[in-house]
Amino acid sequence: MSDAPAVSSGAWSLTDVIARLRRTLRSGVREDVPWESLPMAQVELLQRLAEEPGLGVSELAARQHLARNTVSSLVQIMAAAGLLQRCPDGSDRRAVLLLLTDRGRERLVAWQEANERRLRRALETLPVQDREAIRCALPALRSLAGQLEADAGAGAPGGRR
């Protein structure tokens, strides 16, 4: 007998849980930080630039598995909002490097802190064994995320959003 139905069911369950967590966190951050209106795509770009300052638009698009024109449009919007700045690339006059502004960093930190507070409150209500199971699952979930990113980067189906 094959494990396919169990794996398939587990994959769908994981997908469902991730989608529910993202949706709830996204809407919940606006309860904790009422002024927050950053779309998730912008939050994800801010997070990546906080981790890897100085990426160009093409590099950022590749890292996020997004089309270059999508990232270029987001960068224009975010630069106009004062969340990031475009700096000339010293080695290529046609290219720009992207850096968070103080405002961008502040918005990202506020967003992250609001989500952390919300998650911490929810985790504290769970039984100890559930909290421990979640803590123990984090390394495996990080590995899974890394594998999915690697597959998307290698041109696997669904690699572009």
JSON list of C-alpha atoms in Angstrom, two decimals:
[
{"chain": "A", "resi": 1, "resn": "MET", "atom": "CA", "xyz": [0.00, 0.00, 0.00]},
{"chain": "A", "resi": 2, "resn": "SER", "atom": "CA", "xyz": [1.27, 3.48, -0.90]},
{"chain": "A", "resi": 3, "resn": "ASP", "atom": "CA", "xyz": [1.92, 6.44, 1.40]},
{"chain": "A", "resi": 4, "resn": "ALA", "atom": "CA", "xyz": [0.68, 8.85, -1.31]},
{"chain": "A", "resi": 5, "resn": "PRO", "atom": "CA", "xyz": [-2.76, 9.56, 0.22]},
{"chain": "A", "resi": 6, "resn": "ALA", "atom": "CA", "xyz": [-1.24, 10.27, 3.65]},
{"chain": "A", "resi": 7, "resn": "VAL", "atom": "CA", "xyz": [1.47, 12.52, 2.19]},
{"chain": "A", "resi": 8, "resn": "SER", "atom": "CA", "xyz": [-1.05, 14.27, -0.04]},
{"chain": "A", "resi": 9, "resn": "SER", "atom": "CA", "xyz": [-3.42, 14.80, 2.88]},
{"chain": "A", "resi": 10, "resn": "GLY", "atom": "CA", "xyz": [-0.56, 16.04, 5.07]},
{"chain": "A", "resi": 11, "resn": "ALA", "atom": "CA", "xyz": [0.61, 18.41, 2.35]},
{"chain": "A", "resi": 12, "resn": "TRP", "atom": "CA", "xyz": [-2.87, 19.86, 1.99]},
{"chain": "A", "resi": 13, "resn": "SER", "atom": "CA", "xyz": [-3.25, 20.19, 5.76]},
{"chain": "A", "resi": 14, "resn": "LEU", "atom": "CA", "xyz": [0.07, 22.05, 5.98]},
{"chain": "A", "resi": 15, "resn": "THR", "atom": "CA", "xyz": [-0.93, 24.32, 3.10]},
{"chain": "A", "resi": 16, "resn": "ASP", "atom": "CA", "xyz": [-4.24, 25.05, 4.79]},
{"chain": "A", "resi": 17, "resn": "VAL", "atom": "CA", "xyz": [-2.62, 25.84, 8.14]},
{"chain": "A", "resi": 18, "resn": "ILE", "atom": "CA", "xyz": [-0.03, 28.13, 6.55]},
{"chain": "A", "resi": 19, "resn": "ALA", "atom": "CA", "xyz": [-2.72, 29.99, 4.59]},
{"chain": "A", "resi": 20, "resn": "ARG", "atom": "CA", "xyz": [-4.85, 30.41, 7.72]},
{"chain": "A", "resi": 21, "resn": "LEU", "atom": "CA", "xyz": [-1.87, 31.64, 9.77]},
{"chain": "A", "resi": 22, "resn": "ARG", "atom": "CA", "xyz": [-0.85, 34.16, 7.10]},
{"chain": "A", "resi": 23, "resn": "ARG", "atom": "CA", "xyz": [-4.41, 35.44, 6.64]},
{"chain": "A", "resi": 24, "resn": "THR", "atom": "CA", "xyz": [-5.00, 35.79, 10.38]},
{"chain": "A", "resi": 25, "resn": "LEU", "atom": "CA", "xyz": [-1.64, 37.45, 11.04]},
{"chain": "A", "resi": 26, "resn": "ARG", "atom": "CA", "xyz": [-2.11, 39.81, 8.09]},
{"chain": "A", "resi": 27, "resn": "SER", "atom": "CA", "xyz": [-5.53, 40.96, 9.27]},
{"chain": "A", "resi": 28, "resn": "GLY", "atom": "CA", "xyz": [-4.54, 40.87, 12.95]},
{"chain": "A", "resi": 29, "resn": "VAL", "atom": "CA", "xyz": [-1.61, 43.22, 12.53]},
{"chain": "A", "resi": 30, "resn": "ARG", "atom": "CA", "xyz": [-4.10, 45.94, 11.60]},
{"chain": "A", "resi": 31, "resn": "GLU", "atom": "CA", "xyz": [-5.85, 45.43, 14.94]},
{"chain": "A", "resi": 32, "resn": "ASP", "atom": "CA", "xyz": [-2.60, 45.89, 16.87]},
{"chain": "A", "resi": 33, "resn": "VAL", "atom": "CA", "xyz": [-1.23, 48.63, 14.60]},
{"chain": "A", "resi": 34, "resn": "PRO", "atom": "CA", "xyz": [-4.31, 50.39, 13.16]},
{"chain": "A", "resi": 35, "resn": "TRP", "atom": "CA", "xyz": [-2.32, 52.66, 10.85]},
{"chain": "A", "resi": 36, "resn": "GLU", "atom": "CA", "xyz": [-0.56, 49.72, 9.22]},
{"chain": "A", "resi": 37, "resn": "SER", "atom": "CA", "xyz": [-1.55, 49.33, 5.61]},
{"chain": "A", "resi": 38, "resn": "LEU", "atom": "CA", "xyz": [1.47, 47.62, 4.08]},
{"chain": "A", "resi": 39, "resn": "PRO", "atom": "CA", "xyz": [0.44, 44.94, 1.62]},
{"chain": "A", "resi": 40, "resn": "MET", "atom": "CA", "xyz": [2.15, 41.58, 2.24]},
{"chain": "A", "resi": 41, "resn": "ALA", "atom": "CA", "xyz": [4.20, 41.90, -0.95]},
{"chain": "A", "resi": 42, "resn": "GLN", "atom": "CA", "xyz": [5.73, 45.11, 0.41]},
{"chain": "A", "resi": 43, "resn": "VAL", "atom": "CA", "xyz": [6.32, 43.58, 3.85]},
{"chain": "A", "resi": 44, "resn": "GLU", "atom": "CA", "xyz": [8.13, 40.66, 2.22]},
{"chain": "A", "resi": 45, "resn": "LEU", "atom": "CA", "xyz": [10.36, 43.02, 0.19]},
{"chain": "A", "resi": 46, "resn": "LEU", "atom": "CA", "xyz": [11.16, 45.06, 3.32]},
{"chain": "A", "resi": 47, "resn": "GLN", "atom": "CA", "xyz": [12.03, 41.86, 5.18]},
{"chain": "A", "resi": 48, "resn": "ARG", "atom": "CA", "xyz": [14.35, 40.70, 2.39]},
{"chain": "A", "resi": 49, "resn": "LEU", "atom": "CA", "xyz": [16.07, 44.10, 2.15]},
{"chain": "A", "resi": 50, "resn": "ALA", "atom": "CA", "xyz": [16.52, 44.17, 5.93]},
{"chain": "A", "resi": 51, "resn": "GLU", "atom": "CA", "xyz": [18.26, 40.78, 5.64]},
{"chain": "A", "resi": 52, "resn": "GLU", "atom": "CA", "xyz": [20.16, 41.60, 2.44]},
{"chain": "A", "resi": 53, "resn": "PRO", "atom": "CA", "xyz": [20.59, 45.37, 2.04]},
{"chain": "A", "resi": 54, "resn": "GLY", "atom": "CA", "xyz": [21.82, 46.64, -1.30]},
{"chain": "A", "resi": 55, "resn": "LEU", "atom": "CA", "xyz": [20.13, 44.16, -3.62]},
{"chain": "A", "resi": 56, "resn": "GLY", "atom": "CA", "xyz": [19.22, 45.34, -7.09]},
{"chain": "A", "resi": 57, "resn": "VAL", "atom": "CA", "xyz": [15.73, 44.96, -8.54]},
{"chain": "A", "resi": 58, "resn": "SER", "atom": "CA", "xyz": [16.66, 41.84, -10.54]},
{"chain": "A", "resi": 59, "resn": "GLU", "atom": "CA", "xyz": [18.34, 40.18, -7.54]},
{"chain": "A", "resi": 60, "resn": "LEU", "atom": "CA", "xyz": [15.38, 41.04, -5.32]},
{"chain": "A", "resi": 61, "resn": "ALA", "atom": "CA", "xyz": [12.96, 39.63, -7.88]},
{"chain": "A", "resi": 62, "resn": "ALA", "atom": "CA", "xyz": [14.98, 36.41, -8.11]},
{"chain": "A", "resi": 63, "resn": "ARG", "atom": "CA", "xyz": [15.19, 36.03, -4.33]},
{"chain": "A", "resi": 64, "resn": "GLN", "atom": "CA", "xyz": [11.45, 36.58, -3.93]},
{"chain": "A", "resi": 65, "resn": "HIS", "atom": "CA", "xyz": [10.54, 34.43, -6.95]},
{"chain": "A", "resi": 66, "resn": "LEU", "atom": "CA", "xyz": [8.64, 37.33, -8.48]},
{"chain": "A", "resi": 67, "resn": "ALA", "atom": "CA", "xyz": [8.69, 38.80, -11.96]},
{"chain": "A", "resi": 68, "resn": "ARG", "atom": "CA", "xyz": [11.14, 41.68, -12.35]},
{"chain": "A", "resi": 69, "resn": "ASN", "atom": "CA", "xyz": [8.41, 44.09, -13.52]},
{"chain": "A", "resi": 70, "resn": "THR", "atom": "CA", "xyz": [6.33, 43.25, -10.42]},
{"chain": "A", "resi": 71, "resn": "VAL", "atom": "CA", "xyz": [9.25, 44.08, -8.12]},
{"chain": "A", "resi": 72, "resn": "SER", "atom": "CA", "xyz": [10.06, 47.20, -10.14]},
{"chain": "A", "resi": 73, "resn": "SER", "atom": "CA", "xyz": [6.48, 48.45, -9.66]},
{"chain": "A", "resi": 74, "resn": "LEU", "atom": "CA", "xyz": [6.57, 47.66, -5.93]},
{"chain": "A", "resi": 75, "resn": "VAL", "atom": "CA", "xyz": [9.93, 49.43, -5.59]},
{"chain": "A", "resi": 76, "resn": "GLN", "atom": "CA", "xyz": [8.49, 52.56, -7.26]},
{"chain": "A", "resi": 77, "resn": "ILE", "atom": "CA", "xyz": [5.54, 52.60, -4.87]},
{"chain": "A", "resi": 78, "resn": "MET", "atom": "CA", "xyz": [7.71, 51.94, -1.82]},
{"chain": "A", "resi": 79, "resn": "ALA", "atom": "CA", "xyz": [10.29, 54.57, -2.80]},
{"chain": "A", "resi": 80, "resn": "ALA", "atom": "CA", "xyz": [7.50, 57.14, -3.28]},
{"chain": "A", "resi": 81, "resn": "ALA", "atom": "CA", "xyz": [6.19, 56.23, 0.19]},
{"chain": "A", "resi": 82, "resn": "GLY", "atom": "CA", "xyz": [9.66, 56.76, 1.66]},
{"chain": "A", "resi": 83, "resn": "LEU", "atom": "CA", "xyz": [10.12, 53.12, 2.68]},
{"chain": "A", "resi": 84, "resn": "LEU", "atom": "CA", "xyz": [13.22, 52.47, 0.62]},
{"chain": "A", "resi": 85, "resn": "GLN", "atom": "CA", "xyz": [15.76, 54.39, -1.37]},
{"chain": "A", "resi": 86, "resn": "ARG", "atom": "CA", "xyz": [17.41, 53.66, -4.67]},
{"chain": "A", "resi": 87, "resn": "CYS", "atom": "CA", "xyz": [21.16, 54.32, -4.60]},
{"chain": "A", "resi": 88, "resn": "PRO", "atom": "CA", "xyz": [23.40, 54.30, -7.67]},
{"chain": "A", "resi": 89, "resn": "ASP", "atom": "CA", "xyz": [25.47, 51.15, -8.06]},
{"chain": "A", "resi": 90, "resn": "GLY", "atom": "CA", "xyz": [29.12, 52.20, -8.18]},
{"chain": "A", "resi": 91, "resn": "SER", "atom": "CA", "xyz": [30.03, 49.32, -10.51]},
{"chain": "A", "resi": 92, "resn": "ASP", "atom": "CA", "xyz": [27.13, 49.73, -12.98]},
{"chain": "A", "resi": 93, "resn": "ARG", "atom": "CA", "xyz": [25.78, 53.20, -13.74]},
{"chain": "A", "resi": 94, "resn": "ARG", "atom": "CA", "xyz": [22.53, 51.74, -15.11]},
{"chain": "A", "resi": 95, "resn": "ALA", "atom": "CA", "xyz": [21.75, 49.79, -11.94]},
{"chain": "A", "resi": 96, "resn": "VAL", "atom": "CA", "xyz": [20.50, 50.86, -8.52]},
{"chain": "A", "resi": 97, "resn": "LEU", "atom": "CA", "xyz": [20.90, 49.28, -5.10]},
{"chain": "A", "resi": 98, "resn": "LEU", "atom": "CA", "xyz": [17.91, 49.18, -2.78]},
{"chain": "A", "resi": 99, "resn": "LEU", "atom": "CA", "xyz": [18.17, 50.15, 0.88]},
{"chain": "A", "resi": 100, "resn": "LEU", "atom": "CA", "xyz": [15.57, 50.57, 3.61]},
{"chain": "A", "resi": 101, "resn": "THR", "atom": "CA", "xyz": [15.03, 54.09, 4.83]},
{"chain": "A", "resi": 102, "resn": "ASP", "atom": "CA", "xyz": [14.58, 54.81, 8.52]},
{"chain": "A", "resi": 103, "resn": "ARG", "atom": "CA", "xyz": [10.84, 55.00, 7.86]},
{"chain": "A", "resi": 104, "resn": "GLY", "atom": "CA", "xyz": [10.88, 51.63, 6.08]},
{"chain": "A", "resi": 105, "resn": "ARG", "atom": "CA", "xyz": [12.81, 50.05, 8.93]},
{"chain": "A", "resi": 106, "resn": "GLU", "atom": "CA", "xyz": [10.42, 51.54, 11.52]},
{"chain": "A", "resi": 107, "resn": "ARG", "atom": "CA", "xyz": [7.36, 50.26, 9.65]},
{"chain": "A", "resi": 108, "resn": "LEU", "atom": "CA", "xyz": [8.89, 46.80, 9.31]},
{"chain": "A", "resi": 109, "resn": "VAL", "atom": "CA", "xyz": [9.84, 46.64, 12.99]},
{"chain": "A", "resi": 110, "resn": "ALA", "atom": "CA", "xyz": [6.34, 47.78, 14.03]},
{"chain": "A", "resi": 111, "resn": "TRP", "atom": "CA", "xyz": [4.81, 45.12, 11.77]},
{"chain": "A", "resi": 112, "resn": "GLN", "atom": "CA", "xyz": [7.12, 42.40, 13.14]},
{"chain": "A", "resi": 113, "resn": "GLU", "atom": "CA", "xyz": [6.52, 43.41, 16.77]},
{"chain": "A", "resi": 114, "resn": "ALA", "atom": "CA", "xyz": [2.75, 43.44, 16.31]},
{"chain": "A", "resi": 115, "resn": "ASN", "atom": "CA", "xyz": [2.87, 39.93, 14.83]},
{"chain": "A", "resi": 116, "resn": "GLU", "atom": "CA", "xyz": [5.20, 38.71, 17.55]},
{"chain": "A", "resi": 117, "resn": "ARG", "atom": "CA", "xyz": [2.88, 40.05, 20.30]},
{"chain": "A", "resi": 118, "resn": "ARG", "atom": "CA", "xyz": [-0.12, 38.41, 18.66]},
{"chain": "A", "resi": 119, "resn": "LEU", "atom": "CA", "xyz": [1.65, 35.07, 18.25]},
{"chain": "A", "resi": 120, "resn": "ARG", "atom": "CA", "xyz": [3.05, 35.15, 21.77]},
{"chain": "A", "resi": 121, "resn": "ARG", "atom": "CA", "xyz": [-0.43, 35.76, 23.23]},
{"chain": "A", "resi": 122, "resn": "ALA", "atom": "CA", "xyz": [-1.87, 32.89, 21.19]},
{"chain": "A", "resi": 123, "resn": "LEU", "atom": "CA", "xyz": [1.00, 30.52, 22.05]},
{"chain": "A", "resi": 124, "resn": "GLU", "atom": "CA", "xyz": [0.61, 31.24, 25.76]},
{"chain": "A", "resi": 125, "resn": "THR", "atom": "CA", "xyz": [-2.97, 29.94, 25.63]},
{"chain": "A", "resi": 126, "resn": "LEU", "atom": "CA", "xyz": [-1.93, 26.59, 24.13]},
{"chain": "A", "resi": 127, "resn": "PRO", "atom": "CA", "xyz": [-1.12, 23.55, 26.24]},
{"chain": "A", "resi": 128, "resn": "VAL", "atom": "CA", "xyz": [2.60, 23.10, 26.96]},
{"chain": "A", "resi": 129, "resn": "GLN", "atom": "CA", "xyz": [2.84, 20.04, 24.72]},
{"chain": "A", "resi": 130, "resn": "ASP", "atom": "CA", "xyz": [1.44, 21.99, 21.75]},
{"chain": "A", "resi": 131, "resn": "ARG", "atom": "CA", "xyz": [3.91, 24.84, 22.32]},
{"chain": "A", "resi": 132, "resn": "GLU", "atom": "CA", "xyz": [6.76, 22.33, 22.52]},
{"chain": "A", "resi": 133, "resn": "ALA", "atom": "CA", "xyz": [5.57, 20.56, 19.35]},
{"chain": "A", "resi": 134, "resn": "ILE", "atom": "CA", "xyz": [5.54, 23.88, 17.49]},
{"chain": "A", "resi": 135, "resn": "ARG", "atom": "CA", "xyz": [9.01, 24.77, 18.79]},
{"chain": "A", "resi": 136, "resn": "CYS", "atom": "CA", "xyz": [10.35, 21.36, 17.75]},
{"chain": "A", "resi": 137, "resn": "ALA", "atom": "CA", "xyz": [8.75, 21.63, 14.30]},
{"chain": "A", "resi": 138, "resn": "LEU", "atom": "CA", "xyz": [10.46, 24.95, 13.45]},
{"chain": "A", "resi": 139, "resn": "PRO", "atom": "CA", "xyz": [13.75, 23.47, 12.16]},
{"chain": "A", "resi": 140, "resn": "ALA", "atom": "CA", "xyz": [11.87, 21.04, 9.91]},
{"chain": "A", "resi": 141, "resn": "LEU", "atom": "CA", "xyz": [9.61, 23.84, 8.66]},
{"chain": "A", "resi": 142, "resn": "ARG", "atom": "CA", "xyz": [12.68, 25.99, 7.90]},
{"chain": "A", "resi": 143, "resn": "SER", "atom": "CA", "xyz": [14.15, 23.07, 5.93]},
{"chain": "A", "resi": 144, "resn": "LEU", "atom": "CA", "xyz": [10.89, 22.66, 4.05]},
{"chain": "A", "resi": 145, "resn": "ALA", "atom": "CA", "xyz": [10.81, 26.38, 3.22]},
{"chain": "A", "resi": 146, "resn": "GLY", "atom": "CA", "xyz": [14.41, 26.17, 2.02]},
{"chain": "A", "resi": 147, "resn": "GLN", "atom": "CA", "xyz": [13.60, 23.18, -0.17]},
{"chain": "A", "resi": 148, "resn": "LEU", "atom": "CA", "xyz": [10.58, 24.92, -1.66]},
{"chain": "A", "resi": 149, "resn": "GLU", "atom": "CA", "xyz": [12.70, 28.03, -2.35]},
{"chain": "A", "resi": 150, "resn": "ALA", "atom": "CA", "xyz": [15.39, 25.88, -3.97]},
{"chain": "A", "resi": 151, "resn": "ASP", "atom": "CA", "xyz": [12.80, 24.10, -6.12]},
{"chain": "A", "resi": 152, "resn": "ALA", "atom": "CA", "xyz": [11.31, 27.45, -7.19]},
{"chain": "A", "resi": 153, "resn": "GLY", "atom": "CA", "xyz": [14.76, 28.80, -7.98]},
{"chain": "A", "resi": 154, "resn": "ALA", "atom": "CA", "xyz": [15.54, 25.74, -10.08]},
{"chain": "A", "resi": 155, "resn": "GLY", "atom": "CA", "xyz": [12.55, 26.42, -12.31]},
{"chain": "A", "resi": 156, "resn": "ALA", "atom": "CA", "xyz": [10.16, 23.93, -10.74]},
{"chain": "A", "resi": 157, "resn": "PRO", "atom": "CA", "xyz": [6.49, 24.49, -11.60]},
{"chain": "A", "resi": 158, "resn": "GLY", "atom": "CA", "xyz": [5.02, 27.36, -9.63]},
{"chain": "A", "resi": 159, "resn": "GLY", "atom": "CA", "xyz": [8.35, 29.13, -9.20]},
{"chain": "A", "resi": 160, "resn": "ARG", "atom": "CA", "xyz": [6.94, 32.60, -10.03]},
{"chain": "A", "resi": 161, "resn": "ARG", "atom": "CA", "xyz": [4.20, 34.41, -8.16]}
]
